[in-house]
């Protein structure tokens, strides 16, 4: 009888240990949140040489995460190049993406969005001495650069300048290098992104924005398709950020030095 009791006790202890381990594993996965951002976009999403992360998207994502119950130290930042954003969400590699992610009908077939939290406009970054590019049609005999998978690249191909020689890279930094060396005539993407590049100290005086509003780009936070519960929570966090003044503070902090004014905070429209 004593042997049976001991065996039962051991079995019970093992069961409790397994249960505790399982519970610990589940709670551990809830202790952190993985957020996709860009690593190479000054003013929006930038990984600095010392390993820190900064920019408007970073501040928005940090605020949202805090409203979801995560402190800044609980966030794991993951690089999210434009062509990979849908894949990162569908595979579950990230919990959300705040990476200059324009809300489009095509993308909404694959992911869900919260927001928008910023409205940008497609523009051109050109060299400071460039005088021949004053309209989108001027690009048809030019070498143009953008990032593959971006709405800017699609707009150029399909509407703005279908005869332009378009080079597509995986990051805007490579386009900027081509513009600096003269191998491309213009870099096209959203004005918020371009303003950040133009304001960098190492490029001071080299580039300017063409000042063309070629499209409206509504930046949203990308979520796994159909996750309406998370969508509602993120929308509530964005609304609070706007109402308590934190949104405007982030705008002034990251866009003010570049002289870029994105206007008023947009209305949250992406709701289930």
PDB file of C-alpha atoms in Angstrom:
ATOM      1  CA  UNK A   1       0.000   0.000   0.000  1.00  0.00           C
ATOM      2  CA  UNK A   2       2.790   2.386   0.839  1.00  0.00           C
ATOM      3  CA  UNK A   3       4.421   1.618  -2.524  1.00  0.00           C
ATOM      4  CA  UNK A   4       1.203   2.411  -4.357  1.00  0.00           C
ATOM      5  CA  UNK A   5       0.829   5.680  -2.491  1.00  0.00           C
ATOM      6  CA  UNK A   6       4.409   6.630  -3.318  1.00  0.00           C
ATOM      7  CA  UNK A   7       3.906   5.772  -6.967  1.00  0.00           C
ATOM      8  CA  UNK A   8       0.734   7.778  -7.088  1.00  0.00           C
ATOM      9  CA  UNK A   9       2.468  10.709  -5.427  1.00  0.00           C
ATOM     10  CA  UNK A  10       5.327  10.591  -7.914  1.00  0.00           C
ATOM     11  CA  UNK A  11       2.888  10.422 -10.802  1.00  0.00           C
ATOM     12  CA  UNK A  12       0.955  13.365  -9.430  1.00  0.00           C
ATOM     13  CA  UNK A  13       4.153  15.360  -8.964  1.00  0.00           C
ATOM     14  CA  UNK A  14       5.240  14.614 -12.504  1.00  0.00           C
ATOM     15  CA  UNK A  15       1.855  15.661 -13.832  1.00  0.00           C
ATOM     16  CA  UNK A  16       2.050  18.929 -11.917  1.00  0.00           C
ATOM     17  CA  UNK A  17       5.568  19.562 -13.212  1.00  0.00           C
ATOM     18  CA  UNK A  18       4.492  18.966 -16.802  1.00  0.00           C
ATOM     19  CA  UNK A  19       1.478  21.173 -16.304  1.00  0.00           C
ATOM     20  CA  UNK A  20       3.590  23.942 -14.770  1.00  0.00           C
ATOM     21  CA  UNK A  21       6.096  23.704 -17.613  1.00  0.00           C
ATOM     22  CA  UNK A  22       3.334  23.954 -20.173  1.00  0.00           C
ATOM     23  CA  UNK A  23       1.785  26.906 -18.401  1.00  0.00           C
ATOM     24  CA  UNK A  24       5.178  28.557 -18.129  1.00  0.00           C
ATOM     25  CA  UNK A  25       5.700  28.120 -21.867  1.00  0.00           C
ATOM     26  CA  UNK A  26       2.349  29.675 -22.702  1.00  0.00           C
ATOM     27  CA  UNK A  27       2.806  32.621 -20.395  1.00  0.00           C
ATOM     28  CA  UNK A  28       6.325  33.131 -21.719  1.00  0.00           C
ATOM     29  CA  UNK A  29       4.988  33.596 -25.247  1.00  0.00           C
ATOM     30  CA  UNK A  30       2.679  36.273 -23.884  1.00  0.00           C
ATOM     31  CA  UNK A  31       5.501  38.154 -22.176  1.00  0.00           C
ATOM     32  CA  UNK A  32       6.847  39.622 -25.401  1.00  0.00           C
ATOM     33  CA  UNK A  33       5.455  41.019 -28.631  1.00  0.00           C
ATOM     34  CA  UNK A  34       7.168  40.953 -32.020  1.00  0.00           C
ATOM     35  CA  UNK A  35       6.667  44.044 -34.168  1.00  0.00           C
ATOM     36  CA  UNK A  36       7.859  44.504 -37.730  1.00  0.00           C
ATOM     37  CA  UNK A  37       9.422  47.837 -38.679  1.00  0.00           C
ATOM     38  CA  UNK A  38      11.846  49.157 -41.257  1.00  0.00           C
ATOM     39  CA  UNK A  39      15.461  49.292 -40.128  1.00  0.00           C
ATOM     40  CA  UNK A  40      16.734  51.804 -42.693  1.00  0.00           C
ATOM     41  CA  UNK A  41      14.236  54.668 -42.835  1.00  0.00           C
ATOM     42  CA  UNK A  42      15.391  57.773 -40.928  1.00  0.00           C
ATOM     43  CA  UNK A  43      12.537  59.520 -39.157  1.00  0.00           C
ATOM     44  CA  UNK A  44      10.281  56.454 -39.379  1.00  0.00           C
ATOM     45  CA  UNK A  45      12.015  53.182 -38.610  1.00  0.00           C
ATOM     46  CA  UNK A  46      15.758  53.134 -38.107  1.00  0.00           C
ATOM     47  CA  UNK A  47      18.158  50.774 -36.363  1.00  0.00           C
ATOM     48  CA  UNK A  48      20.991  52.908 -35.070  1.00  0.00           C
ATOM     49  CA  UNK A  49      24.656  51.801 -34.938  1.00  0.00           C
ATOM     50  CA  UNK A  50      24.343  51.154 -31.199  1.00  0.00           C
ATOM     51  CA  UNK A  51      21.436  48.762 -31.758  1.00  0.00           C
ATOM     52  CA  UNK A  52      18.611  51.087 -30.686  1.00  0.00           C
ATOM     53  CA  UNK A  53      15.458  51.742 -32.700  1.00  0.00           C
ATOM     54  CA  UNK A  54      13.972  55.140 -33.437  1.00  0.00           C
ATOM     55  CA  UNK A  55      11.435  56.903 -35.644  1.00  0.00           C
ATOM     56  CA  UNK A  56       7.771  57.771 -35.881  1.00  0.00           C
ATOM     57  CA  UNK A  57       6.670  54.213 -36.657  1.00  0.00           C
ATOM     58  CA  UNK A  58       8.716  52.990 -33.695  1.00  0.00           C
ATOM     59  CA  UNK A  59       7.038  55.487 -31.363  1.00  0.00           C
ATOM     60  CA  UNK A  60       3.571  54.579 -32.643  1.00  0.00           C
ATOM     61  CA  UNK A  61       4.243  50.863 -32.263  1.00  0.00           C
ATOM     62  CA  UNK A  62       5.733  51.351 -28.778  1.00  0.00           C
ATOM     63  CA  UNK A  63       2.677  53.318 -27.667  1.00  0.00           C
ATOM     64  CA  UNK A  64       0.305  50.693 -29.060  1.00  0.00           C
ATOM     65  CA  UNK A  65       2.275  47.881 -27.424  1.00  0.00           C
ATOM     66  CA  UNK A  66       2.100  49.637 -24.058  1.00  0.00           C
ATOM     67  CA  UNK A  67      -1.677  49.929 -24.377  1.00  0.00           C
ATOM     68  CA  UNK A  68      -1.732  46.183 -25.051  1.00  0.00           C
ATOM     69  CA  UNK A  69       0.197  45.562 -21.836  1.00  0.00           C
ATOM     70  CA  UNK A  70       3.810  45.441 -23.063  1.00  0.00           C
ATOM     71  CA  UNK A  71       6.622  47.661 -21.882  1.00  0.00           C
ATOM     72  CA  UNK A  72       9.311  48.858 -24.280  1.00  0.00           C
ATOM     73  CA  UNK A  73      11.649  46.103 -23.091  1.00  0.00           C
ATOM     74  CA  UNK A  74       9.056  43.462 -23.992  1.00  0.00           C
ATOM     75  CA  UNK A  75       9.167  44.367 -27.689  1.00  0.00           C
ATOM     76  CA  UNK A  76      11.175  42.324 -30.157  1.00  0.00           C
ATOM     77  CA  UNK A  77      11.753  44.404 -33.289  1.00  0.00           C
ATOM     78  CA  UNK A  78      11.940  42.543 -36.586  1.00  0.00           C
ATOM     79  CA  UNK A  79      13.088  43.960 -39.894  1.00  0.00           C
ATOM     80  CA  UNK A  80      10.215  43.967 -42.377  1.00  0.00           C
ATOM     81  CA  UNK A  81      11.203  44.757 -45.981  1.00  0.00           C
ATOM     82  CA  UNK A  82       8.291  45.816 -48.179  1.00  0.00           C
ATOM     83  CA  UNK A  83       8.120  42.597 -50.266  1.00  0.00           C
ATOM     84  CA  UNK A  84       8.064  40.425 -47.128  1.00  0.00           C
ATOM     85  CA  UNK A  85       5.431  42.132 -44.974  1.00  0.00           C
ATOM     86  CA  UNK A  86       2.468  39.930 -45.951  1.00  0.00           C
ATOM     87  CA  UNK A  87       4.560  36.782 -45.564  1.00  0.00           C
ATOM     88  CA  UNK A  88       5.789  37.799 -42.116  1.00  0.00           C
ATOM     89  CA  UNK A  89       2.210  38.250 -40.921  1.00  0.00           C
ATOM     90  CA  UNK A  90       0.779  35.118 -42.518  1.00  0.00           C
ATOM     91  CA  UNK A  91       3.577  32.929 -41.099  1.00  0.00           C
ATOM     92  CA  UNK A  92       3.176  34.427 -37.655  1.00  0.00           C
ATOM     93  CA  UNK A  93       6.749  35.725 -37.583  1.00  0.00           C
ATOM     94  CA  UNK A  94       5.433  39.041 -36.258  1.00  0.00           C
ATOM     95  CA  UNK A  95       2.368  40.055 -34.255  1.00  0.00           C
ATOM     96  CA  UNK A  96       1.959  43.335 -36.118  1.00  0.00           C
ATOM     97  CA  UNK A  97       3.756  45.546 -38.605  1.00  0.00           C
ATOM     98  CA  UNK A  98       4.230  49.318 -38.446  1.00  0.00           C
ATOM     99  CA  UNK A  99       6.524  49.903 -41.395  1.00  0.00           C
ATOM    100  CA  UNK A 100       5.210  52.659 -43.692  1.00  0.00           C
ATOM    101  CA  UNK A 101       2.566  50.072 -44.639  1.00  0.00           C
ATOM    102  CA  UNK A 102       0.064  51.665 -47.015  1.00  0.00           C
ATOM    103  CA  UNK A 103      -3.476  50.316 -46.762  1.00  0.00           C
ATOM    104  CA  UNK A 104      -4.644  49.036 -50.172  1.00  0.00           C
ATOM    105  CA  UNK A 105      -7.502  46.808 -51.300  1.00  0.00           C
ATOM    106  CA  UNK A 106      -5.022  44.312 -52.725  1.00  0.00           C
ATOM    107  CA  UNK A 107      -3.181  43.991 -49.425  1.00  0.00           C
ATOM    108  CA  UNK A 108      -6.413  43.729 -47.460  1.00  0.00           C
ATOM    109  CA  UNK A 109      -7.068  40.463 -49.257  1.00  0.00           C
ATOM    110  CA  UNK A 110      -4.083  39.000 -47.394  1.00  0.00           C
ATOM    111  CA  UNK A 111      -3.842  40.953 -44.118  1.00  0.00           C
ATOM    112  CA  UNK A 112      -6.002  43.083 -41.847  1.00  0.00           C
ATOM    113  CA  UNK A 113      -5.186  46.671 -40.937  1.00  0.00           C
ATOM    114  CA  UNK A 114      -5.739  48.997 -38.018  1.00  0.00           C
ATOM    115  CA  UNK A 115      -5.612  52.746 -38.533  1.00  0.00           C
ATOM    116  CA  UNK A 116      -4.603  54.670 -40.510  1.00  0.00           C
ATOM    117  CA  UNK A 117      -2.223  56.575 -38.261  1.00  0.00           C
ATOM    118  CA  UNK A 118      -0.609  58.795 -40.924  1.00  0.00           C
ATOM    119  CA  UNK A 119      -1.394  59.994 -44.438  1.00  0.00           C
ATOM    120  CA  UNK A 120       1.649  60.442 -46.660  1.00  0.00           C
ATOM    121  CA  UNK A 121       1.886  61.306 -50.367  1.00  0.00           C
ATOM    122  CA  UNK A 122       4.061  59.746 -53.026  1.00  0.00           C
ATOM    123  CA  UNK A 123       6.762  62.151 -54.180  1.00  0.00           C
ATOM    124  CA  UNK A 124      10.225  62.185 -55.739  1.00  0.00           C
ATOM    125  CA  UNK A 125      13.642  62.722 -54.200  1.00  0.00           C
ATOM    126  CA  UNK A 126      15.972  64.317 -56.728  1.00  0.00           C
ATOM    127  CA  UNK A 127      19.425  65.874 -56.685  1.00  0.00           C
ATOM    128  CA  UNK A 128      19.541  69.477 -55.569  1.00  0.00           C
ATOM    129  CA  UNK A 129      20.657  70.709 -58.992  1.00  0.00           C
ATOM    130  CA  UNK A 130      17.930  68.795 -60.871  1.00  0.00           C
ATOM    131  CA  UNK A 131      15.672  71.119 -62.895  1.00  0.00           C
ATOM    132  CA  UNK A 132      14.256  68.828 -65.583  1.00  0.00           C
ATOM    133  CA  UNK A 133      11.852  66.906 -63.332  1.00  0.00           C
ATOM    134  CA  UNK A 134       8.805  68.961 -62.417  1.00  0.00           C
ATOM    135  CA  UNK A 135       6.016  66.503 -63.222  1.00  0.00           C
ATOM    136  CA  UNK A 136       5.464  62.752 -63.172  1.00  0.00           C
ATOM    137  CA  UNK A 137       5.446  62.655 -66.995  1.00  0.00           C
ATOM    138  CA  UNK A 138       9.055  63.921 -66.968  1.00  0.00           C
ATOM    139  CA  UNK A 139      10.082  60.527 -65.605  1.00  0.00           C
ATOM    140  CA  UNK A 140       9.278  58.558 -68.751  1.00  0.00           C
ATOM    141  CA  UNK A 141      12.812  58.976 -70.124  1.00  0.00           C
ATOM    142  CA  UNK A 142      14.534  58.818 -66.740  1.00  0.00           C
ATOM    143  CA  UNK A 143      16.126  56.155 -64.593  1.00  0.00           C
ATOM    144  CA  UNK A 144      13.912  55.768 -61.561  1.00  0.00           C
ATOM    145  CA  UNK A 145      14.363  53.757 -58.389  1.00  0.00           C
ATOM    146  CA  UNK A 146      11.988  52.382 -55.784  1.00  0.00           C
ATOM    147  CA  UNK A 147      11.537  49.324 -53.605  1.00  0.00           C
ATOM    148  CA  UNK A 148       9.979  46.126 -54.924  1.00  0.00           C
ATOM    149  CA  UNK A 149       6.568  45.398 -53.435  1.00  0.00           C
ATOM    150  CA  UNK A 150       5.905  49.041 -52.585  1.00  0.00           C
ATOM    151  CA  UNK A 151       2.830  50.899 -53.781  1.00  0.00           C
ATOM    152  CA  UNK A 152       5.143  53.578 -55.185  1.00  0.00           C
ATOM    153  CA  UNK A 153       6.752  51.105 -57.565  1.00  0.00           C
ATOM    154  CA  UNK A 154       3.346  49.850 -58.706  1.00  0.00           C
ATOM    155  CA  UNK A 155       2.081  53.396 -59.249  1.00  0.00           C
ATOM    156  CA  UNK A 156       5.053  54.166 -61.480  1.00  0.00           C
ATOM    157  CA  UNK A 157       4.649  51.000 -63.531  1.00  0.00           C
ATOM    158  CA  UNK A 158       0.903  51.185 -63.953  1.00  0.00           C
ATOM    159  CA  UNK A 159       0.054  54.874 -64.042  1.00  0.00           C
ATOM    160  CA  UNK A 160       2.603  57.620 -63.472  1.00  0.00           C
ATOM    161  CA  UNK A 161       5.482  56.824 -65.826  1.00  0.00           C
ATOM    162  CA  UNK A 162       5.106  53.443 -67.539  1.00  0.00           C
ATOM    163  CA  UNK A 163       8.000  54.185 -69.913  1.00  0.00           C
ATOM    164  CA  UNK A 164      10.477  55.023 -67.171  1.00  0.00           C
ATOM    165  CA  UNK A 165      13.424  52.728 -66.547  1.00  0.00           C
ATOM    166  CA  UNK A 166      12.521  51.462 -63.093  1.00  0.00           C
ATOM    167  CA  UNK A 167      15.042  49.784 -60.838  1.00  0.00           C
ATOM    168  CA  UNK A 168      13.664  47.955 -57.818  1.00  0.00           C
ATOM    169  CA  UNK A 169      15.711  47.077 -54.760  1.00  0.00           C
ATOM    170  CA  UNK A 170      14.853  45.542 -51.407  1.00  0.00           C
ATOM    171  CA  UNK A 171      15.664  48.739 -49.462  1.00  0.00           C
ATOM    172  CA  UNK A 172      15.438  52.453 -50.136  1.00  0.00           C
ATOM    173  CA  UNK A 173      19.024  52.855 -48.932  1.00  0.00           C
ATOM    174  CA  UNK A 174      20.258  51.190 -52.121  1.00  0.00           C
ATOM    175  CA  UNK A 175      18.147  53.564 -54.193  1.00  0.00           C
ATOM    176  CA  UNK A 176      19.599  56.490 -52.276  1.00  0.00           C
ATOM    177  CA  UNK A 177      23.101  55.271 -53.019  1.00  0.00           C
ATOM    178  CA  UNK A 178      22.254  55.173 -56.744  1.00  0.00           C
ATOM    179  CA  UNK A 179      20.830  58.680 -56.603  1.00  0.00           C
ATOM    180  CA  UNK A 180      23.941  59.940 -54.866  1.00  0.00           C
ATOM    181  CA  UNK A 181      26.224  58.337 -57.464  1.00  0.00           C
ATOM    182  CA  UNK A 182      24.096  59.490 -60.409  1.00  0.00           C
ATOM    183  CA  UNK A 183      23.086  56.042 -61.652  1.00  0.00           C
ATOM    184  CA  UNK A 184      19.417  56.911 -61.080  1.00  0.00           C
ATOM    185  CA  UNK A 185      17.670  60.233 -61.641  1.00  0.00           C
ATOM    186  CA  UNK A 186      15.047  60.052 -58.921  1.00  0.00           C
ATOM    187  CA  UNK A 187      13.962  57.975 -55.954  1.00  0.00           C
ATOM    188  CA  UNK A 188      10.219  57.686 -55.573  1.00  0.00           C
ATOM    189  CA  UNK A 189       8.305  56.759 -52.473  1.00  0.00           C
ATOM    190  CA  UNK A 190       6.255  58.542 -49.823  1.00  0.00           C
ATOM    191  CA  UNK A 191       7.192  62.094 -48.876  1.00  0.00           C
ATOM    192  CA  UNK A 192       7.465  61.155 -45.195  1.00  0.00           C
ATOM    193  CA  UNK A 193      10.181  58.636 -46.054  1.00  0.00           C
ATOM    194  CA  UNK A 194      11.968  60.954 -48.467  1.00  0.00           C
ATOM    195  CA  UNK A 195      12.013  63.805 -45.946  1.00  0.00           C
ATOM    196  CA  UNK A 196      13.858  61.606 -43.477  1.00  0.00           C
ATOM    197  CA  UNK A 197      16.529  60.711 -46.007  1.00  0.00           C
ATOM    198  CA  UNK A 198      16.971  64.290 -47.198  1.00  0.00           C
ATOM    199  CA  UNK A 199      17.455  65.473 -43.611  1.00  0.00           C
ATOM    200  CA  UNK A 200      20.396  63.145 -42.855  1.00  0.00           C
ATOM    201  CA  UNK A 201      23.587  64.982 -41.978  1.00  0.00           C
ATOM    202  CA  UNK A 202      25.713  62.987 -44.402  1.00  0.00           C
ATOM    203  CA  UNK A 203      23.469  64.008 -47.318  1.00  0.00           C
ATOM    204  CA  UNK A 204      23.020  67.639 -46.309  1.00  0.00           C
ATOM    205  CA  UNK A 205      22.344  69.818 -49.350  1.00  0.00           C
ATOM    206  CA  UNK A 206      22.561  66.954 -51.866  1.00  0.00           C
ATOM    207  CA  UNK A 207      18.877  66.193 -52.369  1.00  0.00           C
ATOM    208  CA  UNK A 208      15.488  67.872 -52.436  1.00  0.00           C
ATOM    209  CA  UNK A 209      11.865  66.784 -52.684  1.00  0.00           C
ATOM    210  CA  UNK A 210      10.214  67.534 -56.010  1.00  0.00           C
ATOM    211  CA  UNK A 211       7.074  68.623 -54.137  1.00  0.00           C
ATOM    212  CA  UNK A 212       4.632  66.475 -56.122  1.00  0.00           C
ATOM    213  CA  UNK A 213       1.680  64.825 -54.365  1.00  0.00           C
ATOM    214  CA  UNK A 214       1.328  61.866 -56.681  1.00  0.00           C
ATOM    215  CA  UNK A 215      -0.927  59.765 -54.450  1.00  0.00           C
ATOM    216  CA  UNK A 216      -2.364  59.453 -50.948  1.00  0.00           C
ATOM    217  CA  UNK A 217      -0.799  56.724 -48.833  1.00  0.00           C
ATOM    218  CA  UNK A 218      -2.693  55.760 -45.670  1.00  0.00           C
ATOM    219  CA  UNK A 219      -0.265  54.116 -43.269  1.00  0.00           C
ATOM    220  CA  UNK A 220      -1.853  51.339 -41.226  1.00  0.00           C
ATOM    221  CA  UNK A 221      -0.684  48.729 -38.757  1.00  0.00           C
ATOM    222  CA  UNK A 222      -0.704  45.348 -40.433  1.00  0.00           C
ATOM    223  CA  UNK A 223      -2.234  42.409 -38.567  1.00  0.00           C
ATOM    224  CA  UNK A 224      -2.909  38.760 -39.253  1.00  0.00           C
ATOM    225  CA  UNK A 225      -5.854  38.417 -41.598  1.00  0.00           C
ATOM    226  CA  UNK A 226      -9.167  38.279 -39.752  1.00  0.00           C
ATOM    227  CA  UNK A 227      -7.847  39.155 -36.284  1.00  0.00           C
ATOM    228  CA  UNK A 228     -10.689  41.535 -35.458  1.00  0.00           C
ATOM    229  CA  UNK A 229     -10.018  41.435 -31.716  1.00  0.00           C
ATOM    230  CA  UNK A 230      -6.473  42.735 -32.170  1.00  0.00           C
ATOM    231  CA  UNK A 231      -7.700  45.240 -34.739  1.00  0.00           C
ATOM    232  CA  UNK A 232     -10.126  46.742 -32.231  1.00  0.00           C
ATOM    233  CA  UNK A 233      -7.455  46.958 -29.521  1.00  0.00           C
ATOM    234  CA  UNK A 234      -4.902  48.589 -31.815  1.00  0.00           C
ATOM    235  CA  UNK A 235      -7.464  51.072 -33.141  1.00  0.00           C
ATOM    236  CA  UNK A 236      -8.366  52.026 -29.557  1.00  0.00           C
ATOM    237  CA  UNK A 237      -4.679  52.559 -28.774  1.00  0.00           C
ATOM    238  CA  UNK A 238      -4.203  54.754 -31.851  1.00  0.00           C
ATOM    239  CA  UNK A 239      -7.249  56.832 -30.975  1.00  0.00           C
ATOM    240  CA  UNK A 240      -5.913  57.344 -27.458  1.00  0.00           C
ATOM    241  CA  UNK A 241      -2.497  58.321 -28.810  1.00  0.00           C
ATOM    242  CA  UNK A 242      -4.114  60.994 -30.950  1.00  0.00           C
ATOM    243  CA  UNK A 243      -6.388  62.270 -28.198  1.00  0.00           C
ATOM    244  CA  UNK A 244      -3.747  62.598 -25.474  1.00  0.00           C
ATOM    245  CA  UNK A 245      -1.305  64.502 -27.690  1.00  0.00           C
ATOM    246  CA  UNK A 246       1.320  61.771 -27.973  1.00  0.00           C
ATOM    247  CA  UNK A 247       0.772  61.485 -31.729  1.00  0.00           C
ATOM    248  CA  UNK A 248       1.530  65.179 -32.281  1.00  0.00           C
ATOM    249  CA  UNK A 249       4.585  64.964 -30.029  1.00  0.00           C
ATOM    250  CA  UNK A 250       5.944  62.099 -32.141  1.00  0.00           C
ATOM    251  CA  UNK A 251       5.245  64.019 -35.359  1.00  0.00           C
ATOM    252  CA  UNK A 252       7.120  67.093 -34.126  1.00  0.00           C
ATOM    253  CA  UNK A 253      10.005  64.997 -32.804  1.00  0.00           C
ATOM    254  CA  UNK A 254      10.663  62.981 -35.945  1.00  0.00           C
ATOM    255  CA  UNK A 255       9.404  65.122 -38.836  1.00  0.00           C
ATOM    256  CA  UNK A 256      10.012  68.623 -37.484  1.00  0.00           C
ATOM    257  CA  UNK A 257      13.799  68.599 -38.111  1.00  0.00           C
ATOM    258  CA  UNK A 258      13.154  67.653 -41.767  1.00  0.00           C
ATOM    259  CA  UNK A 259      10.613  70.449 -42.223  1.00  0.00           C
ATOM    260  CA  UNK A 260       7.935  67.924 -43.098  1.00  0.00           C
ATOM    261  CA  UNK A 261       4.336  68.506 -42.019  1.00  0.00           C
ATOM    262  CA  UNK A 262       2.019  65.496 -42.453  1.00  0.00           C
ATOM    263  CA  UNK A 263      -1.035  67.511 -41.414  1.00  0.00           C
ATOM    264  CA  UNK A 264      -3.670  66.480 -38.927  1.00  0.00           C
ATOM    265  CA  UNK A 265      -4.038  62.974 -37.566  1.00  0.00           C
ATOM    266  CA  UNK A 266      -6.276  60.888 -39.840  1.00  0.00           C
ATOM    267  CA  UNK A 267      -9.610  59.376 -38.858  1.00  0.00           C
ATOM    268  CA  UNK A 268      -9.446  55.713 -37.891  1.00  0.00           C
ATOM    269  CA  UNK A 269     -11.407  53.948 -40.633  1.00  0.00           C
ATOM    270  CA  UNK A 270     -10.161  50.335 -40.673  1.00  0.00           C
ATOM    271  CA  UNK A 271     -12.761  48.645 -38.527  1.00  0.00           C
ATOM    272  CA  UNK A 272     -14.419  45.255 -38.683  1.00  0.00           C
TER     273      UNK A 272
END
